[in-house]
Structure formats: C-alpha cells, structure tokens
PDB file of C-alpha atoms and ligand atoms in Angstrom:
ATOM      1  CA  MET S 154     -18.487  -2.351  19.281  1.00 43.00           C
ATOM      2  CA  LYS S 155     -21.565  -4.292  20.396  1.00 48.00           C
ATOM      3  CA  ASN S 156     -21.665  -7.915  20.268  1.00 61.00           C
ATOM      4  CA  GLY S 157     -23.461  -9.615  17.585  1.00 90.00           C
ATOM      5  CA  ARG S 158     -21.190  -7.957  15.120  1.00 96.00           C
ATOM      6  CA  ARG S 159     -19.190 -10.110  12.474  1.00 98.00           C
ATOM      7  CA  ILE S 160     -15.648 -10.060  12.531  1.00 98.00           C
ATOM      8  CA  VAL S 161     -13.007 -11.752   9.667  1.00 98.00           C
ATOM      9  CA  VAL S 162      -9.592 -12.013  11.743  1.00 98.00           C
ATOM     10  CA  LYS S 163      -6.758 -12.539   9.475  1.00 98.00           C
ATOM     11  CA  ILE S 164      -3.468 -14.533  10.621  1.00 97.00           C
ATOM     12  CA  GLY S 165      -0.566 -14.693   8.467  1.00 94.00           C
ATOM     13  CA  THR S 166       2.592 -17.181   8.017  1.00 92.00           C
ATOM     14  CA  SER S 167       5.326 -15.330  10.171  1.00 91.00           C
ATOM     15  CA  SER S 168       2.681 -15.173  12.964  1.00 94.00           C
ATOM     16  CA  LEU S 169       1.418 -19.239  12.762  1.00 94.00           C
ATOM     17  CA  THR S 170       5.091 -20.799  12.098  1.00 92.00           C
ATOM     18  CA  GLY S 171       8.439 -20.669  14.406  1.00 88.00           C
ATOM     19  CA  GLU S 172      11.964 -21.913  12.949  1.00 81.00           C
ATOM     20  CA  GLY S 173      11.487 -23.816   9.862  1.00 78.00           C
ATOM     21  CA  GLY S 174       7.963 -23.348   9.354  1.00 80.00           C
ATOM     22  CA  SER S 175       7.305 -25.557  12.393  1.00 88.00           C
ATOM     23  CA  ILE S 176       3.572 -24.866  13.777  1.00 92.00           C
ATOM     24  CA  ASN S 177       3.651 -22.113  16.868  1.00 94.00           C
ATOM     25  CA  LEU S 178       0.905 -24.197  18.469  1.00 95.00           C
ATOM     26  CA  ARG S 179       1.477 -21.658  21.715  1.00 95.00           C
ATOM     27  CA  ARG S 180      -0.124 -19.121  19.280  1.00 96.00           C
ATOM     28  CA  ILE S 181      -3.278 -21.049  17.547  1.00 97.00           C
ATOM     29  CA  ASP S 182      -4.156 -22.342  21.260  1.00 97.00           C
ATOM     30  CA  GLU S 183      -4.272 -18.937  22.156  1.00 98.00           C
ATOM     31  CA  LEU S 184      -5.874 -17.760  19.191  1.00 98.00           C
ATOM     32  CA  ALA S 185      -8.478 -20.346  19.235  1.00 98.00           C
ATOM     33  CA  LYS S 186      -9.095 -19.704  22.854  1.00 98.00           C
ATOM     34  CA  VAL S 187     -10.034 -16.617  22.283  1.00 98.00           C
ATOM     35  CA  LEU S 188     -11.867 -16.450  19.105  1.00 98.00           C
ATOM     36  CA  SER S 189     -14.134 -19.068  20.581  1.00 98.00           C
ATOM     37  CA  GLY S 190     -14.562 -16.648  23.268  1.00 98.00           C
ATOM     38  CA  VAL S 191     -15.610 -14.269  20.708  1.00 98.00           C
ATOM     39  CA  ARG S 192     -17.854 -16.282  19.351  1.00 98.00           C
ATOM     40  CA  ASN S 193     -19.427 -17.026  22.571  1.00 97.00           C
ATOM     41  CA  GLU S 194     -20.570 -13.931  22.860  1.00 96.00           C
ATOM     42  CA  SER S 195     -22.444 -13.520  20.279  1.00 94.00           C
ATOM     43  CA  ASN S 196     -20.560 -12.424  17.668  1.00 97.00           C
ATOM     44  CA  SER S 197     -19.965 -14.007  14.114  1.00 98.00           C
ATOM     45  CA  VAL S 198     -16.611 -15.134  13.582  1.00 98.00           C
ATOM     46  CA  VAL S 199     -14.697 -15.647  10.120  1.00 98.00           C
ATOM     47  CA  LEU S 200     -10.859 -16.638  10.343  1.00 98.00           C
ATOM     48  CA  VAL S 201      -8.775 -16.370   7.215  1.00 98.00           C
ATOM     49  CA  THR S 202      -5.140 -18.298   7.673  1.00 97.00           C
ATOM     50  CA  SER S 203      -2.002 -18.448   5.819  1.00 95.00           C
ATOM     51  CA  GLY S 204       0.327 -21.032   6.557  1.00 94.00           C
ATOM     52  CA  ALA S 205       0.077 -23.826   4.147  1.00 95.00           C
ATOM     53  CA  VAL S 206       2.485 -23.822   1.891  1.00 93.00           C
ATOM     54  CA  GLY S 207       5.419 -22.702   5.031  1.00 93.00           C
ATOM     55  CA  VAL S 208       3.753 -25.680   6.720  1.00 95.00           C
ATOM     56  CA  GLY S 209       3.810 -28.001   3.894  1.00 95.00           C
ATOM     57  CA  SER S 210       7.390 -27.036   3.350  1.00 94.00           C
ATOM     58  CA  SER S 211       8.282 -27.908   6.814  1.00 94.00           C
ATOM     59  CA  VAL S 212       6.635 -31.175   6.247  1.00 95.00           C
ATOM     60  CA  LEU S 213       8.434 -32.198   3.375  1.00 96.00           C
ATOM     61  CA  TRP S 214      11.483 -29.792   2.671  1.00 95.00           C
ATOM     62  CA  ASN S 215      12.587 -29.030   6.713  1.00 93.00           C
ATOM     63  CA  GLY S 216      11.117 -25.495   5.982  1.00 91.00           C
ATOM     64  CA  VAL S 217      12.756 -24.646   2.451  1.00 93.00           C
ATOM     65  CA  ARG S 218      10.058 -23.074   0.158  1.00 92.00           C
ATOM     66  CA  PRO S 219      10.173 -24.584  -3.201  1.00 93.00           C
ATOM     67  CA  SER S 220      10.434 -22.201  -5.679  1.00 91.00           C
ATOM     68  CA  GLU S 221       8.916 -24.623  -8.743  1.00 91.00           C
ATOM     69  CA  LEU S 222       5.041 -24.350  -9.248  1.00 89.00           C
ATOM     70  CA  ASP S 223       3.722 -27.962  -8.622  1.00 92.00           C
ATOM     71  CA  GLY S 224       6.028 -27.754  -5.326  1.00 94.00           C
ATOM     72  CA  LEU S 225       4.039 -24.928  -3.939  1.00 92.00           C
ATOM     73  CA  GLN S 226       1.023 -26.834  -4.820  1.00 93.00           C
ATOM     74  CA  ALA S 227       2.436 -29.669  -3.121  1.00 96.00           C
ATOM     75  CA  ALA S 228       3.010 -28.015  -0.097  1.00 95.00           C
ATOM     76  CA  ALA S 229       0.020 -26.194  -0.131  1.00 95.00           C
ATOM     77  CA  ALA S 230      -1.901 -29.781  -0.258  1.00 97.00           C
ATOM     78  CA  VAL S 231       0.041 -31.304   2.701  1.00 97.00           C
ATOM     79  CA  GLY S 232      -0.148 -27.808   5.140  1.00 96.00           C
ATOM     80  CA  GLN S 233      -3.508 -27.177   4.611  1.00 97.00           C
ATOM     81  CA  ILE S 234      -4.524 -30.619   5.953  1.00 97.00           C
ATOM     82  CA  ARG S 235      -1.764 -30.284   9.018  1.00 96.00           C
ATOM     83  CA  LEU S 236      -3.260 -26.749   9.591  1.00 97.00           C
ATOM     84  CA  MET S 237      -7.032 -27.645   9.996  1.00 98.00           C
ATOM     85  CA  HIS S 238      -6.329 -30.881  11.996  1.00 98.00           C
ATOM     86  CA  ILE S 239      -4.746 -28.637  14.399  1.00 97.00           C
ATOM     87  CA  TYR S 240      -7.280 -25.915  14.283  1.00 98.00           C
ATOM     88  CA  ASP S 241     -10.103 -28.476  14.486  1.00 98.00           C
ATOM     89  CA  LYS S 242      -8.318 -30.015  17.637  1.00 98.00           C
ATOM     90  CA  LEU S 243      -7.746 -26.424  19.386  1.00 98.00           C
ATOM     91  CA  PHE S 244     -10.798 -24.819  18.486  1.00 98.00           C
ATOM     92  CA  GLY S 245     -12.614 -28.509  19.470  1.00 98.00           C
ATOM     93  CA  GLU S 246     -11.150 -27.813  23.186  1.00 97.00           C
ATOM     94  CA  PHE S 247     -13.372 -24.854  23.330  1.00 98.00           C
ATOM     95  CA  GLY S 248     -16.416 -26.605  22.317  1.00 97.00           C
ATOM     96  CA  VAL S 249     -16.774 -24.551  18.992  1.00 98.00           C
ATOM     97  CA  PRO S 250     -16.439 -26.204  15.367  1.00 98.00           C
ATOM     98  CA  VAL S 251     -14.774 -25.063  11.921  1.00 98.00           C
ATOM     99  CA  ALA S 252     -15.340 -25.211   8.482  1.00 98.00           C
ATOM    100  CA  GLN S 253     -12.811 -25.619   5.819  1.00 98.00           C
ATOM    101  CA  VAL S 254     -13.682 -22.943   3.286  1.00 98.00           C
ATOM    102  CA  LEU S 255     -11.082 -22.957   0.299  1.00 96.00           C
ATOM    103  CA  LEU S 256     -11.546 -20.078  -2.418  1.00 94.00           C
ATOM    104  CA  THR S 257      -9.986 -18.907  -5.647  1.00 89.00           C
ATOM    105  CA  ARG S 258     -10.762 -15.985  -7.273  1.00 85.00           C
ATOM    106  CA  GLY S 259     -13.279 -17.202  -9.912  1.00 84.00           C
ATOM    107  CA  ASN S 260     -15.417 -18.716  -6.876  1.00 88.00           C
ATOM    108  CA  VAL S 261     -15.827 -15.376  -5.992  1.00 88.00           C
ATOM    109  CA  GLU S 262     -16.469 -13.463  -9.558  1.00 88.00           C
ATOM    110  CA  ASN S 263     -18.760 -15.729 -10.779  1.00 90.00           C
ATOM    111  CA  GLU S 264     -21.838 -14.219  -9.876  1.00 94.00           C
ATOM    112  CA  ILE S 265     -23.548 -18.362  -9.122  1.00 95.00           C
ATOM    113  CA  GLN S 266     -20.388 -19.072  -7.093  1.00 94.00           C
ATOM    114  CA  ARG S 267     -20.596 -15.868  -5.538  1.00 95.00           C
ATOM    115  CA  ARG S 268     -24.019 -17.047  -4.414  1.00 97.00           C
ATOM    116  CA  ASN S 269     -22.838 -20.516  -3.452  1.00 97.00           C
ATOM    117  CA  CYS S 270     -20.201 -18.881  -1.365  1.00 97.00           C
ATOM    118  CA  LEU S 271     -22.656 -16.621   0.428  1.00 97.00           C
ATOM    119  CA  ASN S 272     -25.024 -18.946   1.377  1.00 98.00           C
ATOM    120  CA  ALA S 273     -22.357 -21.811   2.985  1.00 98.00           C
ATOM    121  CA  PHE S 274     -20.907 -18.514   5.224  1.00 98.00           C
ATOM    122  CA  GLU S 275     -24.304 -17.428   5.998  1.00 98.00           C
ATOM    123  CA  ARG S 276     -25.477 -21.210   7.053  1.00 98.00           C
ATOM    124  CA  LEU S 277     -22.247 -21.762   8.709  1.00 98.00           C
ATOM    125  CA  LEU S 278     -22.313 -18.624  10.512  1.00 98.00           C
ATOM    126  CA  SER S 279     -26.155 -19.547  11.656  1.00 96.00           C
ATOM    127  CA  LEU S 280     -24.617 -22.535  13.149  1.00 97.00           C
ATOM    128  CA  GLY S 281     -22.000 -21.090  15.489  1.00 97.00           C
ATOM    129  CA  VAL S 282     -19.201 -22.257  13.011  1.00 98.00           C
ATOM    130  CA  ILE S 283     -16.032 -20.455  12.574  1.00 98.00           C
ATOM    131  CA  PRO S 284     -15.914 -20.724   8.757  1.00 98.00           C
ATOM    132  CA  ILE S 285     -11.601 -21.259   8.403  1.00 98.00           C
ATOM    133  CA  VAL S 286     -10.406 -19.532   5.005  1.00 98.00           C
ATOM    134  CA  ASN S 287      -7.816 -20.226   2.729  1.00 96.00           C
ATOM    135  CA  ALA S 288      -6.617 -19.629  -0.993  1.00 93.00           C
ATOM    136  CA  ASN S 289      -6.910 -22.880  -2.733  1.00 93.00           C
ATOM    137  CA  ASP S 290      -3.479 -23.172  -3.779  1.00 91.00           C
ATOM    138  CA  VAL S 291      -3.574 -26.725  -4.798  1.00 90.00           C
ATOM    139  CA  VAL S 292      -6.291 -26.131  -7.718  1.00 85.00           C
ATOM    140  CA  ASN S 293      -5.767 -22.730  -8.535  1.00 73.00           C
ATOM    141  CA  THR S 294      -2.150 -21.793  -9.421  1.00 69.00           C
ATOM    142  CA  ASP S 295      -2.552 -18.295 -10.063  1.00 65.00           C
ATOM    143  CA  GLU S 296      -3.074 -17.947  -6.527  1.00 56.00           C
ATOM    144  CA  ILE S 297       0.382 -19.048  -5.531  1.00 54.00           C
ATOM    145  CA  LYS S 298       2.063 -17.722  -8.884  1.00 55.00           C
ATOM    146  CA  GLU S 299       0.346 -14.030  -7.417  1.00 52.00           C
ATOM    147  CA  LEU S 300      -1.060 -13.384 -11.100  1.00 46.00           C
ATOM    148  CA  ALA S 301      -4.611 -13.749 -11.529  1.00 46.00           C
ATOM    149  CA  GLY S 302      -5.444 -14.853  -7.916  1.00 56.00           C
ATOM    150  CA  PHE S 303      -6.081 -13.223  -4.621  1.00 66.00           C
ATOM    151  CA  ARG S 304      -2.602 -12.061  -4.957  1.00 68.00           C
ATOM    152  CA  ASP S 305      -2.456 -12.705  -1.384  1.00 85.00           C
ATOM    153  CA  ASN S 306      -4.614 -13.733   1.989  1.00 92.00           C
ATOM    154  CA  ASP S 307      -4.168 -10.164   2.859  1.00 93.00           C
ATOM    155  CA  ASN S 308      -6.333  -9.372  -0.111  1.00 92.00           C
ATOM    156  CA  LEU S 309      -8.344 -12.782   0.470  1.00 94.00           C
ATOM    157  CA  SER S 310      -9.777 -11.622   3.565  1.00 96.00           C
ATOM    158  CA  ALA S 311     -10.775  -8.271   2.310  1.00 96.00           C
ATOM    159  CA  VAL S 312     -12.899  -9.789  -0.443  1.00 96.00           C
ATOM    160  CA  VAL S 313     -14.513 -11.871   2.298  1.00 97.00           C
ATOM    161  CA  ALA S 314     -15.214  -9.479   4.472  1.00 98.00           C
ATOM    162  CA  GLU S 315     -17.077  -7.508   2.146  1.00 97.00           C
ATOM    163  CA  LEU S 316     -18.750 -10.502   0.963  1.00 97.00           C
ATOM    164  CA  ILE S 317     -20.222 -11.639   4.236  1.00 98.00           C
ATOM    165  CA  GLY S 318     -21.127  -7.835   5.257  1.00 97.00           C
ATOM    166  CA  ALA S 319     -18.044  -8.026   7.955  1.00 98.00           C
ATOM    167  CA  ASP S 320     -18.552  -5.303  10.609  1.00 98.00           C
ATOM    168  CA  MET S 321     -14.473  -5.539  11.366  1.00 98.00           C
ATOM    169  CA  LEU S 322     -11.347  -7.081   9.520  1.00 98.00           C
ATOM    170  CA  ILE S 323      -9.040  -7.121  11.754  1.00 98.00           C
ATOM    171  CA  PHE S 324      -5.463  -8.092  10.978  1.00 98.00           C
ATOM    172  CA  LEU S 325      -2.935 -10.508  13.414  1.00 97.00           C
ATOM    173  CA  THR S 326       0.349  -9.550  12.515  1.00 94.00           C
ATOM    174  CA  ASP S 327       4.223  -9.546  13.465  1.00 89.00           C
ATOM    175  CA  ALA S 328       4.226  -5.660  13.920  1.00 88.00           C
ATOM    176  CA  ASP S 329       2.123  -3.663  16.400  1.00 92.00           C
ATOM    177  CA  GLY S 330       0.098  -1.732  13.559  1.00 93.00           C
ATOM    178  CA  LEU S 331       0.745   1.031  11.535  1.00 93.00           C
ATOM    179  CA  PHE S 332       3.884   3.280  11.884  1.00 91.00           C
ATOM    180  CA  ASP S 333       4.961   5.652  10.465  1.00 89.00           C
ATOM    181  CA  SER S 334       8.113   4.489   9.227  1.00 83.00           C
ATOM    182  CA  ASN S 335       9.063   0.935   9.028  1.00 78.00           C
ATOM    183  CA  PRO S 336       9.922   0.000  12.478  1.00 77.00           C
ATOM    184  CA  HIS S 337      12.389  -2.904  11.721  1.00 74.00           C
ATOM    185  CA  SER S 338      14.740  -0.415  10.274  1.00 78.00           C
ATOM    186  CA  ASN S 339      13.761   2.843  12.285  1.00 81.00           C
ATOM    187  CA  PRO S 340      13.751   2.612  15.976  1.00 86.00           C
ATOM    188  CA  ASN S 341      12.128   5.948  16.560  1.00 90.00           C
ATOM    189  CA  ALA S 342       8.779   4.741  14.179  1.00 87.00           C
ATOM    190  CA  LYS S 343       5.967   5.493  16.127  1.00 92.00           C
ATOM    191  CA  LEU S 344       2.760   3.875  15.823  1.00 94.00           C
ATOM    192  CA  ILE S 345      -0.487   5.262  14.894  1.00 95.00           C
ATOM    193  CA  PRO S 346      -3.282   4.304  16.368  1.00 97.00           C
ATOM    194  CA  ARG S 347      -6.241   5.400  14.528  1.00 97.00           C
ATOM    195  CA  VAL S 348      -6.901   6.485  10.613  1.00 97.00           C
ATOM    196  CA  SER S 349      -9.739   7.493   9.156  1.00 97.00           C
ATOM    197  CA  GLU S 350      -8.449   7.971   5.874  1.00 96.00           C
ATOM    198  CA  VAL S 351      -5.403   6.331   4.394  1.00 96.00           C
ATOM    199  CA  THR S 352      -3.091   8.833   2.789  1.00 95.00           C
ATOM    200  CA  PRO S 353      -0.222   7.982  -0.255  1.00 93.00           C
ATOM    201  CA  GLU S 354       2.198   9.034   2.501  1.00 91.00           C
ATOM    202  CA  MET S 355       0.970   6.006   4.549  1.00 91.00           C
ATOM    203  CA  TYR S 356       1.730   3.757   1.728  1.00 90.00           C
ATOM    204  CA  ALA S 357       4.893   5.082   0.989  1.00 86.00           C
ATOM    205  CA  ASN S 358       5.707   4.643   4.401  1.00 83.00           C
ATOM    206  CA  CYS S 359       5.238   0.767   4.870  1.00 76.00           C
ATOM    207  CA  GLU S 360       7.416  -0.577   1.899  1.00 67.00           C
ATOM    208  CA  GLY S 361       8.897  -4.259   2.675  1.00 57.00           C
ATOM    209  CA  LYS S 362       7.539  -7.534   3.229  1.00 46.00           C
ATOM    210  CA  SER S 363       7.375  -9.893   6.211  1.00 45.00           C
ATOM    211  CA  THR S 364       9.770 -12.587   5.676  1.00 39.00           C
ATOM    212  CA  LEU S 365       7.588 -16.076   5.686  1.00 39.00           C
ATOM    213  CA  GLY S 366       4.068 -14.465   4.298  1.00 44.00           C
ATOM    214  CA  THR S 367       3.240 -13.021   0.778  1.00 48.00           C
ATOM    215  CA  GLY S 368       1.707 -10.162   2.049  1.00 53.00           C
ATOM    216  CA  GLY S 369       3.196  -7.003   3.971  1.00 82.00           C
ATOM    217  CA  MET S 370       1.810  -4.257   5.038  1.00 89.00           C
ATOM    218  CA  THR S 371       0.966  -2.535   2.024  1.00 90.00           C
ATOM    219  CA  SER S 372      -1.697  -5.065   1.330  1.00 91.00           C
ATOM    220  CA  LYS S 373      -3.164  -4.617   4.783  1.00 94.00           C
ATOM    221  CA  LEU S 374      -3.375  -1.117   4.109  1.00 94.00           C
ATOM    222  CA  ARG S 375      -4.796  -1.650   0.759  1.00 95.00           C
ATOM    223  CA  ALA S 376      -7.302  -4.180   2.465  1.00 96.00           C
ATOM    224  CA  ALA S 377      -8.113  -1.637   5.281  1.00 97.00           C
ATOM    225  CA  GLU S 378      -8.537   1.015   2.744  1.00 97.00           C
ATOM    226  CA  ARG S 379     -11.367  -0.993   0.946  1.00 96.00           C
ATOM    227  CA  MET S 380     -12.953  -1.459   4.581  1.00 97.00           C
ATOM    228  CA  LEU S 381     -13.002   1.995   5.106  1.00 98.00           C
ATOM    229  CA  ALA S 382     -14.618   2.545   1.425  1.00 97.00           C
ATOM    230  CA  ILE S 383     -17.718   0.725   2.388  1.00 97.00           C
ATOM    231  CA  GLY S 384     -18.200   2.107   5.516  1.00 97.00           C
ATOM    232  CA  LYS S 385     -16.740  -0.689   7.879  1.00 98.00           C
ATOM    233  CA  GLU S 386     -13.837  -0.909  10.104  1.00 98.00           C
ATOM    234  CA  ALA S 387      -9.946  -2.789  10.423  1.00 98.00           C
ATOM    235  CA  ALA S 388      -7.639  -3.243  12.542  1.00 98.00           C
ATOM    236  CA  ILE S 389      -3.854  -4.274  12.459  1.00 97.00           C
ATOM    237  CA  MET S 390      -2.606  -5.602  15.835  1.00 97.00           C
ATOM    238  CA  ASN S 391       0.116  -7.868  16.976  1.00 96.00           C
ATOM    239  CA  SER S 392      -0.162 -11.599  16.638  1.00 96.00           C
ATOM    240  CA  GLU S 393       1.932 -11.783  20.236  1.00 95.00           C
ATOM    241  CA  ARG S 394      -1.352 -11.382  22.448  1.00 95.00           C
ATOM    242  CA  PRO S 395      -4.839 -12.403  20.814  1.00 97.00           C
ATOM    243  CA  SER S 396      -6.371 -11.881  24.234  1.00 97.00           C
ATOM    244  CA  GLN S 397      -6.047  -8.291  22.807  1.00 97.00           C
ATOM    245  CA  ILE S 398      -8.992  -8.979  20.422  1.00 98.00           C
ATOM    246  CA  TYR S 399     -11.087  -8.571  23.438  1.00 97.00           C
ATOM    247  CA  GLU S 400     -10.060  -5.031  24.206  1.00 97.00           C
ATOM    248  CA  LEU S 401     -10.451  -4.002  20.522  1.00 97.00           C
ATOM    249  CA  LEU S 402     -13.825  -5.139  20.576  1.00 96.00           C
ATOM    250  CA  ALA S 403     -14.766  -3.159  23.477  1.00 95.00           C
ATOM    251  CA  GLY S 404     -13.303  -0.198  22.069  1.00 93.00           C
ATOM    252  CA  ALA S 405      -9.923   0.187  23.606  1.00 94.00           C
ATOM    253  CA  GLY S 406      -6.796   1.215  21.481  1.00 93.00           C
ATOM    254  CA  VAL S 407      -4.944  -1.708  20.636  1.00 96.00           C
ATOM    255  CA  GLY S 408      -2.835  -1.283  17.186  1.00 96.00           C
ATOM    256  CA  THR S 409      -3.905   0.332  14.622  1.00 97.00           C
ATOM    257  CA  ILE S 410      -8.036   0.880  14.192  1.00 98.00           C
ATOM    258  CA  PHE S 411      -9.157   2.175  10.793  1.00 98.00           C
ATOM    259  CA  SER S 412     -12.099   3.510  11.333  1.00 97.00           C
ATOM    260  CA  ALA S 413     -14.672   6.852   9.692  1.00 92.00           C
ATOM    261  CA  LYS S 414     -16.626   6.717  13.070  1.00 78.00           C
ATOM    262  CA  LYS S 415     -15.332   9.573  15.904  1.00 68.00           C
TER     263      LYS S 415
HETATM  264  N1  LIG R 626      -2.232 -19.301   0.803  1.00 51.47           N
HETATM  265  C1  LIG R 626      -0.751 -19.172   1.555  1.00 51.47           C
HETATM  266  C2  LIG R 626      -0.518 -20.146   2.479  1.00 51.47           C
HETATM  267  O1  LIG R 626      -1.535 -20.773   2.633  1.00 51.47           O
HETATM  268  C3  LIG R 626      -0.646 -17.664   1.756  1.00 51.47           C
HETATM  269  C4  LIG R 626      -0.940 -16.552   1.113  1.00 51.47           C
HETATM  270  C5  LIG R 626      -0.711 -15.404   1.879  1.00 51.47           C
HETATM  271  O2  LIG R 626       0.188 -15.653   3.063  1.00 51.47           O
HETATM  272  O3  LIG R 626      -0.660 -14.288   1.459  1.00 51.47           O
HETATM  273  O4  LIG R 626       0.386 -20.598   2.827  1.00 51.47           O
END
C-alpha cells in the first residue's frame, strides 16, 4: 500500500479497557504513537472508538454496565469525555491534533447532514487532524438500544469508511483475525490470512460476541464484505500489537486481510 491513503481504524471496548472497565493506557499510548506515525507518512487516518459506555460505567458504577437506557446515556456522556481527554493527551505527545466526531444514523442518512459531515471530515483531514469518531450514544438512544442506530461501532466504522472513501478499514480486536471456527472454543481453529470473497460459511463459523463490546466477529465480517463490495480493503488484526499496522500497510500478512486484489 502506497502512502497517501485513507485509513479508518476501529478499536473496540474490550481492547481499550481492562478489569472493570478501567482504561488500558498502555494500549492507547501505543495506538496513538502508531497512528501518529502512519499520519506522518502522508496518510489520512480516522479512528473509530468504542468504550464510552464501558469507561463511564467504570467511573460511575465500578464497571457494572447499567441495564436501563438513561443509565447507558449517563455512562456514555461521562465515559466519552474521559476517553477523549486521554486520546487528546496521548496524541498530543506526538504532536498530532485530534477531533471528536459523534454521529447518529440520521446524520449520515439525511442528505444535507451527510454532506456537512463529509465536508467536516475533509477539512479535518486536510489539516492533518485525526478525527476520533463514536456513535452519539447520549442524544440518540437508538444507538445504545441497537435498534435503529448504527447497530454497533463495527457498522459505524464501515459507514464512515464509505462516506470518506477510505482505502482500508482496519479492525483492532481481541482476536488475531478471522478463523475457520471459534478460536475461544476450538484450539485447532485456523486463521484465514486472506479473503477475496466473504462466504456464508465464514458467517456460520464466527458466532459469539466479545465480552464487553457489542459487535463481535459477525459485524466485522459484514463491514469487511461491505468494503469489498465497493472495491476497498479491510483487515482484522489483534489490538495487542498496534505497531503491526505498519507491517499491514507495507503489504505484509498480518491478521486477516480482505482484498479482491491479487
Ligand atoms: N458506542 C459505544 C461506546 O462507545 C460502543 C458501541 C460498540 O462497541 O459497538 O461505548
């Protein structure tokens, strides 16, 4: 992959938080350093982050996620600024400005709002800013109810990637990539290094969700399929080693790469 590409990176709650929803500072520090480096190599980078509800729940209720809607809204409101404070601080260490972009589904479905969103992204990226995106879980309660919202941030990241014409969507998650069966329950599961076409069998093989997040492998597969359908690429890789993003972008085999290219 040449420099000067547009990349959307999505990181989930289970990769950002540890015990009881406490923030995984080491992970975010490494991620901020790598994404800053990737940006410095003339690429445009957008980060889609989860974790607002998880972090807010750790601040307010020792990590116990509330079941009622207004509790989730409160957690998202508190957690979002905690997260952004840390991102701003850590990206700031590397001299990279970040921006908060909170979206609802209505924002991207309404023609005028969609254009405004795109204009804002374009301007931010032209200024070398890394926009940090999350669903606006406070005002659009549909987002947290998973009904009429983005469903989850995996889907949100695909929507954003499509909106800005990203070349690649990278999922940082708690698995090494897509496997031919569930690696948590089957020790003989094999990693699939390259996918040019998403098949029904792949969906059947990736049942089950991660513990703290709302997505899981199925939603990543759906997002990757969407990227392939518009002639773009996607990757699923382990969030434990963010520096592998450099290798991925240099064309090395990391995690699972979804690409129609030979
Ligand atoms: N927007 C939610 C949050 O920040 C997470 C949604 C998801 O992980 O899919 O907590």
